[in-house]
DNA sequence: GATGAATGAGAATTCATTCAT
DNA sequence: CATGAATGAATTCTCATTCAT
């Protein structure tokens, strides 16, 4: 009669611990020991659920990032509200509040550093997929807005990528120049950028 | 009479080797041995010029990044040409050609990952200073353009930070979704974003 | 259920190995590798029980020296026998037999060399405490003997320190001029010195 | 026309520097660099005069110790004064003043630690010779005193070795329990021990 | 002779991973 | 399943020694 544990649940707990520790100490400086302790399990226990540190990073990153990206883009895909309103919601969701955001930013930095210069690798694949999917969804929203005349016709892929790029640039500002980041947040700067990148239809102005 | 060596020159050579190796393998995976070999010196030789791996990263990053940032922003600060022309030059300089750019991007990712969540640390200080200085110089250009009526009055700090953020976001695209990056480059997307972020004066249009 | 190990027992085994290796090769020449091999564990295994080589020396020295000092002084503190008899027992215990003694001497030399010129440091503290405690106990025995008239009244602290000093001087002779040491041992020289340093009461002679 | 330097003079300067550095930092922690700097020469320069660090220790120790031992024993060998007076002079010379003494003690500790458990080795040979010569000279003084009736007949070799041992024990106290050492010095304890170890002729008392 | 840059053999220490219990 | 003791490869950094100038 083996102890019944929900493996999925357990993996999630470990991922959360891993995210916290990796964000705090950096992926390479963090030890499996530290992750295990944070999760309240033994060092060896982690290996019941993940084959290696690398896989733990992969799973942790995927869990956190797909949730975060999904949530913010969902705000853009809502049925209700004008495009501008939804862009503003998106900006608010994406940048969120300082605490979670900070952990997310720090983990992103760690993941980015692990991408490496080569095409291969599961981390690249996952991150690339996430990036493209996110850009696709943003672009779809923009295309729909162009379709129904809310936005002026413009290269929507470029705009989508510009929005993505700005968002990532904000990640860095949050970490590197937090005071500038906070004031940009307060003045709604990121939302403003999104707006500038998406020309509205002439009639709507 | 000891062997004559130009210590500054020597440090530069080591930094170049370090940049290449750190970009290629990642800061933590790279060994001092590998850097030394790349530079054509012995393991111990590196320590004649840098006290630790950390200091090597700091010096390497500072050397590469201040050169790269300086060069591209200089294009923006030129006397000749319209603001738009200079923005385009800036974009071209900043994104440059694939080879050097790639190394720069990869090193940036490594440096970002080393920033850590704490306020302290020489790497943070250096990077923060570089970031602020760059933003300051971009902003100064925008302010001058507003002054002489080339650009419409607008919050220039926000625009400067938006340009910086977009640029950093491009770094990531270059590594993470290189095909999208290349096509964005081909269509002059980054330049377009800079333009959208800087509203021109009504008369000039 | 993890492998059951008695950590205290394990530390003791490692200390014994460390004592042997440090005595044989000298503290600085000895490698952690060598200690580990002597103890039959892997290099990393030592670090499960001691944080550093320095701490290993500290623990090893404390274990060996407190045992050795304690044992010999205990012979002096016995209830039975005259002061002279107990001084002789003490001398015999302290100088013991060649084998253990030699290891003890060699380790002492290593520890002394690590004391350094500064007041601070756990090794100094431990050794200072051990020295004072030993001197205190010897002095207490002398005071008791003065009290009950077995020994003539005399500065007992000075005598205790003289005995300690002579003993340490013997350590050096054992290593440096072993033949003289052995003949001094054979003629009971050290015991004789102790006697000369402790004037007997007039009536007892 | 080679620069004329007095090699013997130069060696002496280097030895003095070596003594200071070895005493201060310990033989193994001290670097040749540090010794060279203290002596005001270049790192490579030391090797003009000594083939290795080990030889530098050997020469330094011999220079310092033979001078120190010689000087104090000379006080014992003087023609003028009673044995007791000369014993007192000896004690004063040997323990000297705190500063020089401290350096001497610290170097002794370092040398002792380098003796190693084996019979061979130039350091052992030198130190053994020095020890025996010193003991011989002390013994000769005692024998002469016995001869002329100043001291009672007694095993003079044992007394000489006891004096040597006590002296070495003082070295340790000076380093390990400096406060006890200083008070022992103030009360003339060491001289007292020497006296107890050398029974005077009955008539003299 | 003197210099100090360069070398490279080591040594302490860390930590992902394994596996006996 | 879970534990945590043990492993050992890998890495940073040190420093005695050499040698071109």
PDB file of N, CA, C and O in Angstrom, chain D residues 10-60:
ATOM      1  N   UNK D  10      73.615  40.887   1.731  1.00  0.00           N
ATOM      2  CA  UNK D  10      72.312  40.775   1.085  1.00  0.00           C
ATOM      3  C   UNK D  10      71.507  39.603   1.653  1.00  0.00           C
ATOM      4  O   UNK D  10      70.302  39.701   1.874  1.00  0.00           O
ATOM      5  N   UNK D  11      72.181  38.514   1.848  1.00  0.00           N
ATOM      6  CA  UNK D  11      71.510  37.347   2.433  1.00  0.00           C
ATOM      7  C   UNK D  11      70.969  37.690   3.814  1.00  0.00           C
ATOM      8  O   UNK D  11      69.863  37.284   4.189  1.00  0.00           O
ATOM      9  N   UNK D  12      71.751  38.430   4.579  1.00  0.00           N
ATOM     10  CA  UNK D  12      71.339  38.790   5.939  1.00  0.00           C
ATOM     11  C   UNK D  12      70.069  39.633   5.898  1.00  0.00           C
ATOM     12  O   UNK D  12      69.127  39.407   6.675  1.00  0.00           O
ATOM     13  N   UNK D  13      70.035  40.569   4.964  1.00  0.00           N
ATOM     14  CA  UNK D  13      68.856  41.424   4.847  1.00  0.00           C
ATOM     15  C   UNK D  13      67.626  40.570   4.504  1.00  0.00           C
ATOM     16  O   UNK D  13      66.546  40.741   5.095  1.00  0.00           O
ATOM     17  N   UNK D  14      67.830  39.666   3.573  1.00  0.00           N
ATOM     18  CA  UNK D  14      66.716  38.795   3.187  1.00  0.00           C
ATOM     19  C   UNK D  14      66.266  37.922   4.346  1.00  0.00           C
ATOM     20  O   UNK D  14      65.071  37.704   4.556  1.00  0.00           O
ATOM     21  N   UNK D  15      67.216  37.418   5.104  1.00  0.00           N
ATOM     22  CA  UNK D  15      66.866  36.568   6.243  1.00  0.00           C
ATOM     23  C   UNK D  15      66.064  37.343   7.276  1.00  0.00           C
ATOM     24  O   UNK D  15      65.083  36.828   7.826  1.00  0.00           O
ATOM     25  N   UNK D  16      66.477  38.575   7.509  1.00  0.00           N
ATOM     26  CA  UNK D  16      65.730  39.367   8.478  1.00  0.00           C
ATOM     27  C   UNK D  16      64.287  39.581   8.023  1.00  0.00           C
ATOM     28  O   UNK D  16      63.349  39.480   8.806  1.00  0.00           O
ATOM     29  N   UNK D  17      64.161  39.867   6.746  1.00  0.00           N
ATOM     30  CA  UNK D  17      62.814  40.039   6.204  1.00  0.00           C
ATOM     31  C   UNK D  17      62.023  38.748   6.337  1.00  0.00           C
ATOM     32  O   UNK D  17      60.848  38.741   6.731  1.00  0.00           O
ATOM     33  N   UNK D  18      62.683  37.654   6.028  1.00  0.00           N
ATOM     34  CA  UNK D  18      62.009  36.359   6.082  1.00  0.00           C
ATOM     35  C   UNK D  18      61.558  36.044   7.502  1.00  0.00           C
ATOM     36  O   UNK D  18      60.426  35.586   7.732  1.00  0.00           O
ATOM     37  N   UNK D  19      62.439  36.306   8.460  1.00  0.00           N
ATOM     38  CA  UNK D  19      62.079  36.064   9.857  1.00  0.00           C
ATOM     39  C   UNK D  19      60.823  36.841  10.217  1.00  0.00           C
ATOM     40  O   UNK D  19      59.868  36.299  10.784  1.00  0.00           O
ATOM     41  N   UNK D  20      60.815  38.112   9.864  1.00  0.00           N
ATOM     42  CA  UNK D  20      59.678  38.967  10.221  1.00  0.00           C
ATOM     43  C   UNK D  20      58.391  38.438   9.591  1.00  0.00           C
ATOM     44  O   UNK D  20      57.354  38.327  10.258  1.00  0.00           O
ATOM     45  N   UNK D  21      58.467  38.095   8.316  1.00  0.00           N
ATOM     46  CA  UNK D  21      57.265  37.674   7.607  1.00  0.00           C
ATOM     47  C   UNK D  21      56.808  36.290   8.076  1.00  0.00           C
ATOM     48  O   UNK D  21      55.617  36.059   8.285  1.00  0.00           O
ATOM     49  N   UNK D  22      57.758  35.390   8.240  1.00  0.00           N
ATOM     50  CA  UNK D  22      57.386  34.039   8.693  1.00  0.00           C
ATOM     51  C   UNK D  22      56.774  34.102  10.083  1.00  0.00           C
ATOM     52  O   UNK D  22      55.828  33.383  10.401  1.00  0.00           O
ATOM     53  N   UNK D  23      57.341  34.926  10.940  1.00  0.00           N
ATOM     54  CA  UNK D  23      56.816  35.042  12.299  1.00  0.00           C
ATOM     55  C   UNK D  23      55.401  35.624  12.275  1.00  0.00           C
ATOM     56  O   UNK D  23      54.516  35.165  12.997  1.00  0.00           O
ATOM     57  N   UNK D  24      55.220  36.589  11.423  1.00  0.00           N
ATOM     58  CA  UNK D  24      53.956  37.318  11.382  1.00  0.00           C
ATOM     59  C   UNK D  24      52.827  36.476  10.779  1.00  0.00           C
ATOM     60  O   UNK D  24      51.706  36.449  11.287  1.00  0.00           O
ATOM     61  N   UNK D  25      53.146  35.816   9.684  1.00  0.00           N
ATOM     62  CA  UNK D  25      52.081  35.147   8.932  1.00  0.00           C
ATOM     63  C   UNK D  25      52.136  33.636   9.022  1.00  0.00           C
ATOM     64  O   UNK D  25      51.191  32.958   8.607  1.00  0.00           O
ATOM     65  N   UNK D  26      53.220  33.117   9.527  1.00  0.00           N
ATOM     66  CA  UNK D  26      53.403  31.675   9.499  1.00  0.00           C
ATOM     67  C   UNK D  26      54.137  31.286   8.226  1.00  0.00           C
ATOM     68  O   UNK D  26      53.922  31.882   7.175  1.00  0.00           O
ATOM     69  N   UNK D  27      54.953  30.259   8.326  1.00  0.00           N
ATOM     70  CA  UNK D  27      55.796  29.876   7.202  1.00  0.00           C
ATOM     71  C   UNK D  27      54.995  29.548   5.954  1.00  0.00           C
ATOM     72  O   UNK D  27      55.309  30.012   4.860  1.00  0.00           O
ATOM     73  N   UNK D  28      53.931  28.779   6.108  1.00  0.00           N
ATOM     74  CA  UNK D  28      53.206  28.347   4.919  1.00  0.00           C
ATOM     75  C   UNK D  28      52.310  29.421   4.330  1.00  0.00           C
ATOM     76  O   UNK D  28      52.124  29.478   3.124  1.00  0.00           O
ATOM     77  N   UNK D  29      51.768  30.257   5.191  1.00  0.00           N
ATOM     78  CA  UNK D  29      50.914  31.327   4.674  1.00  0.00           C
ATOM     79  C   UNK D  29      51.742  32.449   4.044  1.00  0.00           C
ATOM     80  O   UNK D  29      51.255  33.174   3.180  1.00  0.00           O
ATOM     81  N   UNK D  30      52.952  32.600   4.506  1.00  0.00           N
ATOM     82  CA  UNK D  30      53.801  33.652   3.949  1.00  0.00           C
ATOM     83  C   UNK D  30      54.175  33.309   2.515  1.00  0.00           C
ATOM     84  O   UNK D  30      54.431  32.157   2.187  1.00  0.00           O
ATOM     85  N   UNK D  31      54.209  34.315   1.675  1.00  0.00           N
ATOM     86  CA  UNK D  31      54.609  34.090   0.282  1.00  0.00           C
ATOM     87  C   UNK D  31      55.991  34.694   0.053  1.00  0.00           C
ATOM     88  O   UNK D  31      56.400  35.632   0.740  1.00  0.00           O
ATOM     89  N   UNK D  32      56.658  34.153  -0.917  1.00  0.00           N
ATOM     90  CA  UNK D  32      57.960  34.676  -1.291  1.00  0.00           C
ATOM     91  C   UNK D  32      57.835  36.144  -1.685  1.00  0.00           C
ATOM     92  O   UNK D  32      58.725  36.943  -1.422  1.00  0.00           O
ATOM     93  N   UNK D  33      56.747  36.445  -2.324  1.00  0.00           N
ATOM     94  CA  UNK D  33      56.412  37.824  -2.686  1.00  0.00           C
ATOM     95  C   UNK D  33      56.498  38.732  -1.459  1.00  0.00           C
ATOM     96  O   UNK D  33      57.128  39.782  -1.500  1.00  0.00           O
ATOM     97  N   UNK D  34      55.837  38.310  -0.392  1.00  0.00           N
ATOM     98  CA  UNK D  34      55.785  39.131   0.816  1.00  0.00           C
ATOM     99  C   UNK D  34      57.185  39.320   1.394  1.00  0.00           C
ATOM    100  O   UNK D  34      57.552  40.413   1.832  1.00  0.00           O
ATOM    101  N   UNK D  35      57.965  38.259   1.380  1.00  0.00           N
ATOM    102  CA  UNK D  35      59.332  38.355   1.894  1.00  0.00           C
ATOM    103  C   UNK D  35      60.132  39.329   1.036  1.00  0.00           C
ATOM    104  O   UNK D  35      60.840  40.203   1.555  1.00  0.00           O
ATOM    105  N   UNK D  36      59.990  39.192  -0.268  1.00  0.00           N
ATOM    106  CA  UNK D  36      60.735  40.059  -1.185  1.00  0.00           C
ATOM    107  C   UNK D  36      60.370  41.518  -0.950  1.00  0.00           C
ATOM    108  O   UNK D  36      61.249  42.382  -0.848  1.00  0.00           O
ATOM    109  N   UNK D  37      59.082  41.765  -0.829  1.00  0.00           N
ATOM    110  CA  UNK D  37      58.643  43.142  -0.600  1.00  0.00           C
ATOM    111  C   UNK D  37      59.219  43.693   0.696  1.00  0.00           C
ATOM    112  O   UNK D  37      59.694  44.819   0.751  1.00  0.00           O
ATOM    113  N   UNK D  38      59.165  42.880   1.740  1.00  0.00           N
ATOM    114  CA  UNK D  38      59.686  43.333   3.023  1.00  0.00           C
ATOM    115  C   UNK D  38      61.164  43.683   2.917  1.00  0.00           C
ATOM    116  O   UNK D  38      61.639  44.634   3.542  1.00  0.00           O
ATOM    117  N   UNK D  39      61.869  42.902   2.095  1.00  0.00           N
ATOM    118  CA  UNK D  39      63.307  43.141   1.957  1.00  0.00           C
ATOM    119  C   UNK D  39      63.591  44.223   0.927  1.00  0.00           C
ATOM    120  O   UNK D  39      64.744  44.656   0.771  1.00  0.00           O
ATOM    121  N   UNK D  40      62.564  44.628   0.214  1.00  0.00           N
ATOM    122  CA  UNK D  40      62.756  45.677  -0.778  1.00  0.00           C
ATOM    123  C   UNK D  40      63.394  45.206  -2.067  1.00  0.00           C
ATOM    124  O   UNK D  40      64.035  45.968  -2.773  1.00  0.00           O
ATOM    125  N   UNK D  41      63.216  43.926  -2.367  1.00  0.00           N
ATOM    126  CA  UNK D  41      63.725  43.418  -3.644  1.00  0.00           C
ATOM    127  C   UNK D  41      62.576  42.789  -4.418  1.00  0.00           C
ATOM    128  O   UNK D  41      61.454  42.712  -3.934  1.00  0.00           O
ATOM    129  N   UNK D  42      62.845  42.343  -5.606  1.00  0.00           N
ATOM    130  CA  UNK D  42      61.805  41.734  -6.420  1.00  0.00           C
ATOM    131  C   UNK D  42      61.685  40.249  -6.088  1.00  0.00           C
ATOM    132  O   UNK D  42      62.583  39.643  -5.502  1.00  0.00           O
ATOM    133  N   UNK D  43      60.553  39.713  -6.482  1.00  0.00           N
ATOM    134  CA  UNK D  43      60.260  38.321  -6.192  1.00  0.00           C
ATOM    135  C   UNK D  43      61.386  37.415  -6.686  1.00  0.00           C
ATOM    136  O   UNK D  43      61.887  36.558  -5.958  1.00  0.00           O
ATOM    137  N   UNK D  44      61.763  37.633  -7.941  1.00  0.00           N
ATOM    138  CA  UNK D  44      62.801  36.802  -8.519  1.00  0.00           C
ATOM    139  C   UNK D  44      64.144  36.995  -7.828  1.00  0.00           C
ATOM    140  O   UNK D  44      64.971  36.080  -7.788  1.00  0.00           O
ATOM    141  N   UNK D  45      64.343  38.166  -7.285  1.00  0.00           N
ATOM    142  CA  UNK D  45      65.619  38.491  -6.671  1.00  0.00           C
ATOM    143  C   UNK D  45      65.992  37.576  -5.523  1.00  0.00           C
ATOM    144  O   UNK D  45      67.170  37.273  -5.314  1.00  0.00           O
ATOM    145  N   UNK D  46      64.991  37.125  -4.799  1.00  0.00           N
ATOM    146  CA  UNK D  46      65.253  36.255  -3.654  1.00  0.00           C
ATOM    147  C   UNK D  46      65.977  34.990  -4.107  1.00  0.00           C
ATOM    148  O   UNK D  46      66.856  34.477  -3.413  1.00  0.00           O
ATOM    149  N   UNK D  47      65.613  34.547  -5.318  1.00  0.00           N
ATOM    150  CA  UNK D  47      66.178  33.295  -5.802  1.00  0.00           C
ATOM    151  C   UNK D  47      67.626  33.428  -6.243  1.00  0.00           C
ATOM    152  O   UNK D  47      68.280  32.450  -6.556  1.00  0.00           O
ATOM    153  N   UNK D  48      68.127  34.644  -6.267  1.00  0.00           N
ATOM    154  CA  UNK D  48      69.547  34.839  -6.504  1.00  0.00           C
ATOM    155  C   UNK D  48      70.346  34.366  -5.297  1.00  0.00           C
ATOM    156  O   UNK D  48      71.506  33.991  -5.413  1.00  0.00           O
ATOM    157  N   UNK D  49      69.680  34.415  -4.152  1.00  0.00           N
ATOM    158  CA  UNK D  49      70.405  34.146  -2.916  1.00  0.00           C
ATOM    159  C   UNK D  49      69.979  32.856  -2.226  1.00  0.00           C
ATOM    160  O   UNK D  49      70.740  32.291  -1.445  1.00  0.00           O
ATOM    161  N   UNK D  50      68.785  32.428  -2.516  1.00  0.00           N
ATOM    162  CA  UNK D  50      68.296  31.186  -1.910  1.00  0.00           C
ATOM    163  C   UNK D  50      67.580  30.366  -2.977  1.00  0.00           C
ATOM    164  O   UNK D  50      66.807  30.914  -3.763  1.00  0.00           O
ATOM    165  N   UNK D  51      67.853  29.086  -2.970  1.00  0.00           N
ATOM    166  CA  UNK D  51      67.309  28.252  -4.035  1.00  0.00           C
ATOM    167  C   UNK D  51      65.823  27.979  -3.882  1.00  0.00           C
ATOM    168  O   UNK D  51      65.138  27.661  -4.840  1.00  0.00           O
ATOM    169  N   UNK D  52      65.351  28.056  -2.658  1.00  0.00           N
ATOM    170  CA  UNK D  52      63.944  27.721  -2.433  1.00  0.00           C
ATOM    171  C   UNK D  52      63.470  28.331  -1.128  1.00  0.00           C
ATOM    172  O   UNK D  52      64.263  28.810  -0.320  1.00  0.00           O
ATOM    173  N   UNK D  53      62.185  28.291  -0.940  1.00  0.00           N
ATOM    174  CA  UNK D  53      61.587  28.816   0.276  1.00  0.00           C
ATOM    175  C   UNK D  53      62.128  28.058   1.491  1.00  0.00           C
ATOM    176  O   UNK D  53      62.386  28.639   2.534  1.00  0.00           O
ATOM    177  N   UNK D  54      62.268  26.762   1.315  1.00  0.00           N
ATOM    178  CA  UNK D  54      62.745  25.913   2.396  1.00  0.00           C
ATOM    179  C   UNK D  54      64.142  26.350   2.847  1.00  0.00           C
ATOM    180  O   UNK D  54      64.419  26.437   4.042  1.00  0.00           O
ATOM    181  N   UNK D  55      65.003  26.604   1.869  1.00  0.00           N
ATOM    182  CA  UNK D  55      66.363  27.025   2.200  1.00  0.00           C
ATOM    183  C   UNK D  55      66.364  28.391   2.860  1.00  0.00           C
ATOM    184  O   UNK D  55      67.229  28.688   3.689  1.00  0.00           O
ATOM    185  N   UNK D  56      65.422  29.204   2.467  1.00  0.00           N
ATOM    186  CA  UNK D  56      65.328  30.523   3.088  1.00  0.00           C
ATOM    187  C   UNK D  56      64.963  30.377   4.555  1.00  0.00           C
ATOM    188  O   UNK D  56      65.532  31.060   5.416  1.00  0.00           O
ATOM    189  N   UNK D  57      64.047  29.467   4.839  1.00  0.00           N
ATOM    190  CA  UNK D  57      63.675  29.228   6.232  1.00  0.00           C
ATOM    191  C   UNK D  57      64.877  28.718   7.012  1.00  0.00           C
ATOM    192  O   UNK D  57      65.176  29.177   8.120  1.00  0.00           O
ATOM    193  N   UNK D  58      65.570  27.774   6.418  1.00  0.00           N
ATOM    194  CA  UNK D  58      66.741  27.188   7.063  1.00  0.00           C
ATOM    195  C   UNK D  58      67.755  28.260   7.420  1.00  0.00           C
ATOM    196  O   UNK D  58      68.198  28.378   8.571  1.00  0.00           O
ATOM    197  N   UNK D  59      68.109  29.062   6.444  1.00  0.00           N
ATOM    198  CA  UNK D  59      69.115  30.101   6.668  1.00  0.00           C
ATOM    199  C   UNK D  59      68.628  31.132   7.674  1.00  0.00           C
ATOM    200  O   UNK D  59      69.380  31.566   8.554  1.00  0.00           O
ATOM    201  N   UNK D  60      67.361  31.522   7.536  1.00  0.00           N
ATOM    202  CA  UNK D  60      66.814  32.536   8.438  1.00  0.00           C
ATOM    203  C   UNK D  60      66.815  32.035   9.863  1.00  0.00           C
ATOM    204  O   UNK D  60      67.210  32.755  10.794  1.00  0.00           O
TER     205      UNK D  60
END
